[in-house]
């Protein structure tokens, strides 16, 4: 079939608002959003993150309030990241295993405030707990060792599971961690705890403000290129996804977001599994800075970016703009 003008005028269906809405191929709703939140120590604390205007670190009580806000906005899930006190950080990151650490206290506070009506996604990686800001344990040469790190990550995941996490999200990029975390969850009776693996996570320049927010940026020695992926690679991302699915991931993440839409599409087409994107801190900061500089309307820019993730095949998006977007969507 050859479609040609004027039998076909593709503008016909665009001529009115009702018709445009009838032909819309993808929709974004608050249920597509996951809201990442930074946890800090204390009580009644709201500590703005300078490099993320509009984003704060909240003490555990504030996190519980944000979780309630998410529920009211129709956001189904929050993601928690701790800014561990400096004196609790160590070369081995042992605070990650403390059942009373900031993360676990925040999980329990959200559970107390919201019951099981909201999903709690927790980050598995050692960077918020190490003095060197790397996601794993170092050998004498400063290389992040795989298998010893994985042994820590499993205990970290179980610690979070026992505190009440719903989705374990390993962001460390060690080989084989999903497999052992899944086994440990099964053996611990946590049959319904999900794993959303940061499967295709790149060594990206877009993470700067996040590292400020969790306090790992100034500490970071070197880069993360021996475990996070090279932005030039796509086949390798498919291999990462395949492995994580085979090891027991329920869903996979592509991170960062906007610069990696091709991978969201390819992963979705090839594996037909739930795919999530992380619109990361640098993307948030660039959007805010651009809008403040007069590049365009912040809300319009935001909604256009978010629908792009849906169009590419995402089930949902982690975004610091989640409450802003939900408010827009809720009218
Ligand atoms: C670390 C982690 C990072 C992010 C989520 N988990 C940063 C990093 O890998 O250095 C980045 C999120 C963002 O930039 O918003 N395990």
Coordinates of C-alpha atoms and ligand atoms in Angstrom, one line a residue:
X1 CA 0.0 0.0 0.0
X2 CA 1.2 3.4 -0.9
X3 CA -0.3 6.3 1.0
X4 CA -0.1 9.5 -0.8
X5 CA -1.4 13.0 -0.8
X6 CA -4.2 14.1 -1.0
X7 CA -5.9 10.8 -0.1
X8 CA -3.8 10.9 3.0
X9 CA -3.4 14.1 4.8
X10 CA -1.7 13.4 8.1
X11 CA -2.7 16.8 9.3
X12 CA -6.4 15.8 9.3
X13 CA -6.3 14.1 12.6
X14 CA -4.4 17.0 14.1
X15 CA -6.9 19.6 13.2
X16 CA -8.7 19.8 16.5
X17 CA -8.0 19.3 20.2
X18 CA -10.6 16.5 20.5
X19 CA -9.1 14.6 17.6
X20 CA -5.6 15.1 18.8
X21 CA -6.6 13.6 22.2
X22 CA -8.4 10.7 20.5
X23 CA -5.3 9.9 18.4
X24 CA -2.8 10.2 21.2
X25 CA -0.7 7.1 21.3
X26 CA 0.8 7.3 24.7
X27 CA -0.3 8.7 28.0
X28 CA 1.5 9.8 31.1
X29 CA -0.2 9.5 34.5
X30 CA 1.1 10.0 38.1
X31 CA 1.1 6.2 38.3
X32 CA 4.1 6.3 35.9
X33 CA 6.3 8.2 38.3
X34 CA 8.7 7.1 41.0
X35 CA 9.9 9.9 43.4
X36 CA 13.5 9.7 44.5
X37 CA 14.0 11.2 48.0
X38 CA 17.1 12.0 50.0
X39 CA 17.2 11.1 53.7
X40 CA 19.2 13.0 56.3
X41 CA 19.6 12.7 60.1
X42 CA 17.7 14.6 62.7
X43 CA 14.1 15.6 63.3
X44 CA 12.1 18.3 61.5
X45 CA 15.1 18.9 59.1
X46 CA 14.7 20.2 55.5
X47 CA 18.1 20.7 54.0
X48 CA 18.0 22.1 50.5
X49 CA 20.4 20.5 47.9
X50 CA 22.2 23.5 46.4
X51 CA 22.9 21.8 43.0
X52 CA 19.2 20.6 42.8
X53 CA 17.0 23.7 43.2
X54 CA 13.7 22.7 44.7
X55 CA 15.0 19.4 46.1
X56 CA 15.8 18.8 49.7
X57 CA 17.2 16.2 52.1
X58 CA 14.5 15.4 54.6
X59 CA 14.8 13.9 58.0
X60 CA 12.9 10.6 58.6
X61 CA 9.8 12.4 59.7
X62 CA 9.8 14.6 56.6
X63 CA 10.3 11.5 54.4
X64 CA 7.1 10.1 55.9
X65 CA 5.3 13.3 55.0
X66 CA 6.7 13.2 51.5
X67 CA 5.4 9.7 51.2
X68 CA 1.9 10.8 52.2
X69 CA 2.2 13.6 49.7
X70 CA 3.1 11.1 47.0
X71 CA 0.1 9.0 47.8
X72 CA -2.2 12.0 47.6
X73 CA -0.7 12.9 44.2
X74 CA -1.2 9.4 42.9
X75 CA 2.5 8.6 42.8
X76 CA 2.7 4.8 43.6
X77 CA 6.3 4.5 44.7
X78 CA 9.2 6.5 46.3
X79 CA 12.9 5.7 46.1
X80 CA 15.1 6.4 49.1
X81 CA 18.8 7.5 49.2
X82 CA 20.5 8.3 52.5
X83 CA 23.0 11.0 53.2
X84 CA 24.9 9.1 55.9
X85 CA 26.6 11.2 58.6
X86 CA 30.3 11.5 58.0
X87 CA 31.4 9.7 61.2
X88 CA 29.4 6.7 60.1
X89 CA 31.1 6.3 56.8
X90 CA 34.0 3.9 56.5
X91 CA 36.3 2.3 53.9
X92 CA 34.1 -0.9 54.1
X93 CA 30.8 0.8 54.2
X94 CA 29.6 -1.3 57.2
X95 CA 26.8 1.2 58.1
X96 CA 24.9 -0.2 55.1
X97 CA 24.3 -3.3 57.2
X98 CA 23.2 -1.5 60.4
X99 CA 19.5 -2.5 60.9
X100 CA 19.0 0.9 62.4
X101 CA 20.7 3.0 59.7
X102 CA 19.1 6.0 58.1
X103 CA 17.7 4.0 55.3
X104 CA 16.0 1.4 57.5
X105 CA 14.6 4.1 59.8
X106 CA 13.1 5.9 56.8
X107 CA 11.6 2.7 55.5
X108 CA 9.9 2.0 58.9
X109 CA 8.7 5.6 59.2
X110 CA 7.1 5.5 55.7
X111 CA 5.5 2.1 56.6
X112 CA 4.1 3.5 59.8
X113 CA 2.7 6.6 58.0
X114 CA 1.4 5.0 54.9
X115 CA 0.9 1.3 55.6
X116 CA 1.3 -0.8 52.5
X117 CA -0.4 1.8 50.2
X118 CA 2.9 3.0 48.8
X119 CA 5.9 1.2 47.2
X120 CA 9.3 1.8 48.8
X121 CA 12.2 1.2 46.5
X122 CA 15.6 1.1 48.1
X123 CA 19.1 1.6 46.6
X124 CA 21.6 -1.2 47.0
X125 CA 25.2 0.1 46.6
X126 CA 27.8 1.2 49.1
X127 CA 28.6 4.8 48.0
X128 CA 26.5 6.6 50.6
X129 CA 28.4 4.6 53.3
X130 CA 32.0 4.6 52.1
X131 CA 34.6 7.2 52.9
X132 CA 35.9 7.0 49.3
X133 CA 32.5 7.3 47.6
X134 CA 32.9 4.2 45.5
X135 CA 30.0 1.8 45.3
X136 CA 32.0 -1.2 46.5
X137 CA 35.1 -2.4 48.4
X138 CA 38.5 -1.4 47.2
X139 CA 41.7 -3.6 46.9
X140 CA 45.1 -2.1 47.5
X141 CA 45.3 -0.7 44.0
X142 CA 42.0 1.1 44.4
X143 CA 40.1 -1.3 42.2
X144 CA 36.5 -2.0 43.2
X145 CA 36.5 -5.8 43.8
X146 CA 33.5 -7.7 42.6
X147 CA 32.7 -10.7 44.6
X148 CA 33.5 -9.3 48.1
X149 CA 31.4 -6.4 47.3
X150 CA 28.5 -8.6 46.2
X151 CA 28.7 -10.4 49.6
X152 CA 28.2 -7.0 51.2
X153 CA 25.4 -6.0 48.9
X154 CA 23.4 -9.2 49.7
X155 CA 23.5 -8.4 53.4
X156 CA 22.6 -4.8 52.6
X157 CA 19.6 -5.9 50.5
X158 CA 18.4 -8.3 53.2
X159 CA 18.8 -5.5 55.8
X160 CA 16.5 -3.3 53.7
X161 CA 14.1 -6.2 53.0
X162 CA 13.7 -6.8 56.7
X163 CA 13.1 -3.2 57.4
X164 CA 10.2 -3.4 55.0
X165 CA 11.4 -2.4 51.5
X166 CA 9.2 -3.5 48.6
X167 CA 11.6 -3.1 45.7
X168 CA 15.3 -3.8 46.0
X169 CA 17.2 -1.7 43.4
X170 CA 20.9 -2.6 43.1
X171 CA 22.6 0.4 41.5
X172 CA 26.2 -0.8 42.0
X173 CA 26.8 -2.6 38.6
X174 CA 28.7 -5.5 40.1
X175 CA 28.5 -8.8 38.2
X176 CA 26.2 -11.4 39.6
X177 CA 24.6 -9.4 42.4
X178 CA 21.0 -9.9 41.3
X179 CA 21.5 -13.7 41.4
X180 CA 22.6 -13.8 45.0
X181 CA 20.2 -11.1 46.2
X182 CA 17.3 -13.1 44.6
X183 CA 18.5 -16.3 46.3
X184 CA 18.9 -14.6 49.6
X185 CA 15.4 -13.1 49.3
X186 CA 13.9 -16.5 48.5
X187 CA 15.7 -18.2 51.4
X188 CA 14.6 -15.4 53.7
X189 CA 10.9 -15.9 52.8
X190 CA 10.7 -12.6 51.0
X191 CA 9.0 -14.1 47.9
X192 CA 7.2 -11.0 46.9
X193 CA 10.0 -8.5 47.2
X194 CA 10.8 -7.2 43.8
X195 CA 14.2 -6.6 42.3
X196 CA 14.5 -3.6 39.9
X197 CA 18.0 -3.8 38.7
X198 CA 19.9 -0.8 37.5
X199 CA 20.8 -3.1 34.5
X200 CA 22.1 -0.6 32.0
X201 CA 23.8 2.0 34.1
X202 CA 26.4 4.2 32.5
X203 CA 29.5 6.0 33.8
X204 CA 27.8 9.3 33.3
X205 CA 28.6 13.0 33.8
X206 CA 24.9 13.5 34.7
X207 CA 25.2 12.2 38.3
X208 CA 27.0 15.2 39.9
X209 CA 24.2 16.7 41.9
X210 CA 23.1 13.3 43.2
X211 CA 26.6 12.8 44.6
X212 CA 26.3 16.2 46.4
X213 CA 22.9 15.2 47.7
X214 CA 24.2 12.0 49.3
X215 CA 27.5 13.5 50.3
X216 CA 29.7 11.2 48.2
X217 CA 30.8 13.7 45.5
X218 CA 33.7 15.4 47.4
X219 CA 34.9 12.1 48.7
X220 CA 35.0 10.3 45.4
X221 CA 38.4 9.2 44.3
X222 CA 38.7 8.5 40.6
X223 CA 35.7 7.5 38.5
X224 CA 33.4 4.6 38.3
X225 CA 34.4 3.4 34.8
X226 CA 35.5 -0.1 35.9
X227 CA 31.9 -1.0 36.8
X228 CA 29.5 1.5 35.2
X229 CA 29.2 1.3 31.4
X230 CA 30.8 3.2 28.6
X231 CA 28.3 5.6 27.0
X232 CA 29.4 4.4 23.6
X233 CA 28.0 0.9 24.2
X234 CA 24.6 -0.6 23.4
X235 CA 25.1 -4.3 22.8
X236 CA 26.7 -4.5 26.2
X237 CA 23.6 -3.0 27.7
X238 CA 21.5 -5.7 26.2
X239 CA 23.9 -8.3 27.7
X240 CA 23.5 -6.6 31.1
X241 CA 19.7 -6.7 30.9
X242 CA 19.7 -10.4 29.8
X243 CA 21.9 -11.4 32.7
X244 CA 19.9 -9.5 35.3
X245 CA 16.7 -11.0 34.0
X246 CA 18.1 -14.5 34.0
X247 CA 19.4 -13.9 37.6
X248 CA 15.9 -12.9 38.8
X249 CA 15.2 -9.2 38.2
X250 CA 11.5 -8.4 37.9
X251 CA 12.2 -5.2 36.0
X252 CA 15.2 -3.4 34.6
X253 CA 16.3 0.2 34.6
X254 CA 18.2 2.3 32.0
X255 CA 20.1 5.2 33.5
X256 CA 20.5 8.1 32.8
X257 CA 17.3 8.8 30.9
X258 CA 17.0 11.2 28.1
X259 CA 20.4 10.5 26.4
X260 CA 19.7 6.8 26.4
X261 CA 16.2 6.5 24.9
X262 CA 17.5 4.2 22.2
X263 CA 18.3 1.6 24.9
X264 CA 14.9 1.8 26.5
X265 CA 13.4 1.1 23.1
X266 CA 15.8 -1.8 22.3
X267 CA 15.4 -3.4 25.7
X268 CA 11.7 -3.2 25.5
X269 CA 11.5 -4.6 22.0
X270 CA 13.9 -7.4 22.7
X271 CA 12.9 -8.6 26.2
X272 CA 9.3 -7.4 26.6
X273 CA 9.7 -6.8 30.3
X274 CA 9.0 -3.8 32.5
X275 CA 11.6 -1.1 31.8
X276 CA 12.1 1.9 33.9
X277 CA 14.2 5.0 33.2
X278 CA 16.0 7.2 35.8
X279 CA 15.8 10.8 34.8
X280 CA 18.9 11.6 36.9
X281 CA 20.0 14.6 38.9
X282 CA 21.9 16.3 36.2
X283 CA 18.9 16.1 33.9
X284 CA 16.8 17.7 36.6
X285 CA 19.4 20.4 37.2
X286 CA 19.8 21.2 33.5
X287 CA 16.1 21.5 33.0
X288 CA 15.7 23.9 36.0
X289 CA 18.8 25.9 34.9
X290 CA 17.6 26.1 31.3
X291 CA 14.1 27.2 32.3
X292 CA 15.5 29.8 34.7
X293 CA 17.7 31.1 31.8
X294 CA 14.7 31.5 29.7
X295 CA 15.1 28.6 27.3
X296 CA 11.5 27.6 27.6
X297 CA 8.6 26.9 29.9
X298 CA 9.7 24.6 32.6
X299 CA 6.5 22.6 32.9
X300 CA 6.2 22.2 29.1
X301 CA 9.8 21.1 28.8
X302 CA 9.3 18.6 31.6
X303 CA 6.1 17.1 30.2
X304 CA 7.7 16.7 26.8
X305 CA 10.6 14.8 28.3
X306 CA 8.5 12.6 30.4
X307 CA 6.2 11.5 27.6
X308 CA 9.3 10.6 25.6
X309 CA 10.1 7.9 28.1
X310 CA 6.6 6.5 27.7
X311 CA 6.9 6.6 23.9
X312 CA 10.2 4.8 24.1
X313 CA 8.6 2.0 26.0
X314 CA 9.0 2.8 29.7
X315 CA 6.6 1.5 32.4
X316 CA 7.7 4.3 34.6
X317 CA 10.3 7.0 35.3
X318 CA 12.2 7.9 38.4
X319 CA 12.2 11.7 38.5
X320 CA 13.0 14.4 41.0
X321 CA 10.3 16.3 39.2
X322 CA 7.7 13.6 40.1
X323 CA 5.6 15.8 42.4
X324 CA 5.8 18.7 40.0
X325 CA 4.7 16.5 37.1
X326 CA 1.9 14.8 39.2
X327 CA 0.5 18.2 40.1
X328 CA 0.4 19.3 36.5
X329 CA -1.2 16.0 35.5
X330 CA -3.8 16.2 38.3
X331 CA -4.7 19.7 37.1
Ligands
LIG1 C1 25.0 5.3 43.2 C2 23.9 6.0 42.5 C3 24.1 7.1 41.7 C4 22.8 7.5 41.3 C5 21.9 6.6 41.9 N1 22.6 5.6 42.6 C6 25.3 7.9 41.4 C7 26.5 7.2 41.0 O1 26.5 6.1 40.4 O2 27.6 7.8 41.2 C8 22.6 8.7 40.5 C9 21.3 9.3 40.5 C10 21.2 10.6 40.0 O3 22.2 11.2 39.5 O4 20.1 11.2 40.1 N2 25.0 4.0 43.5

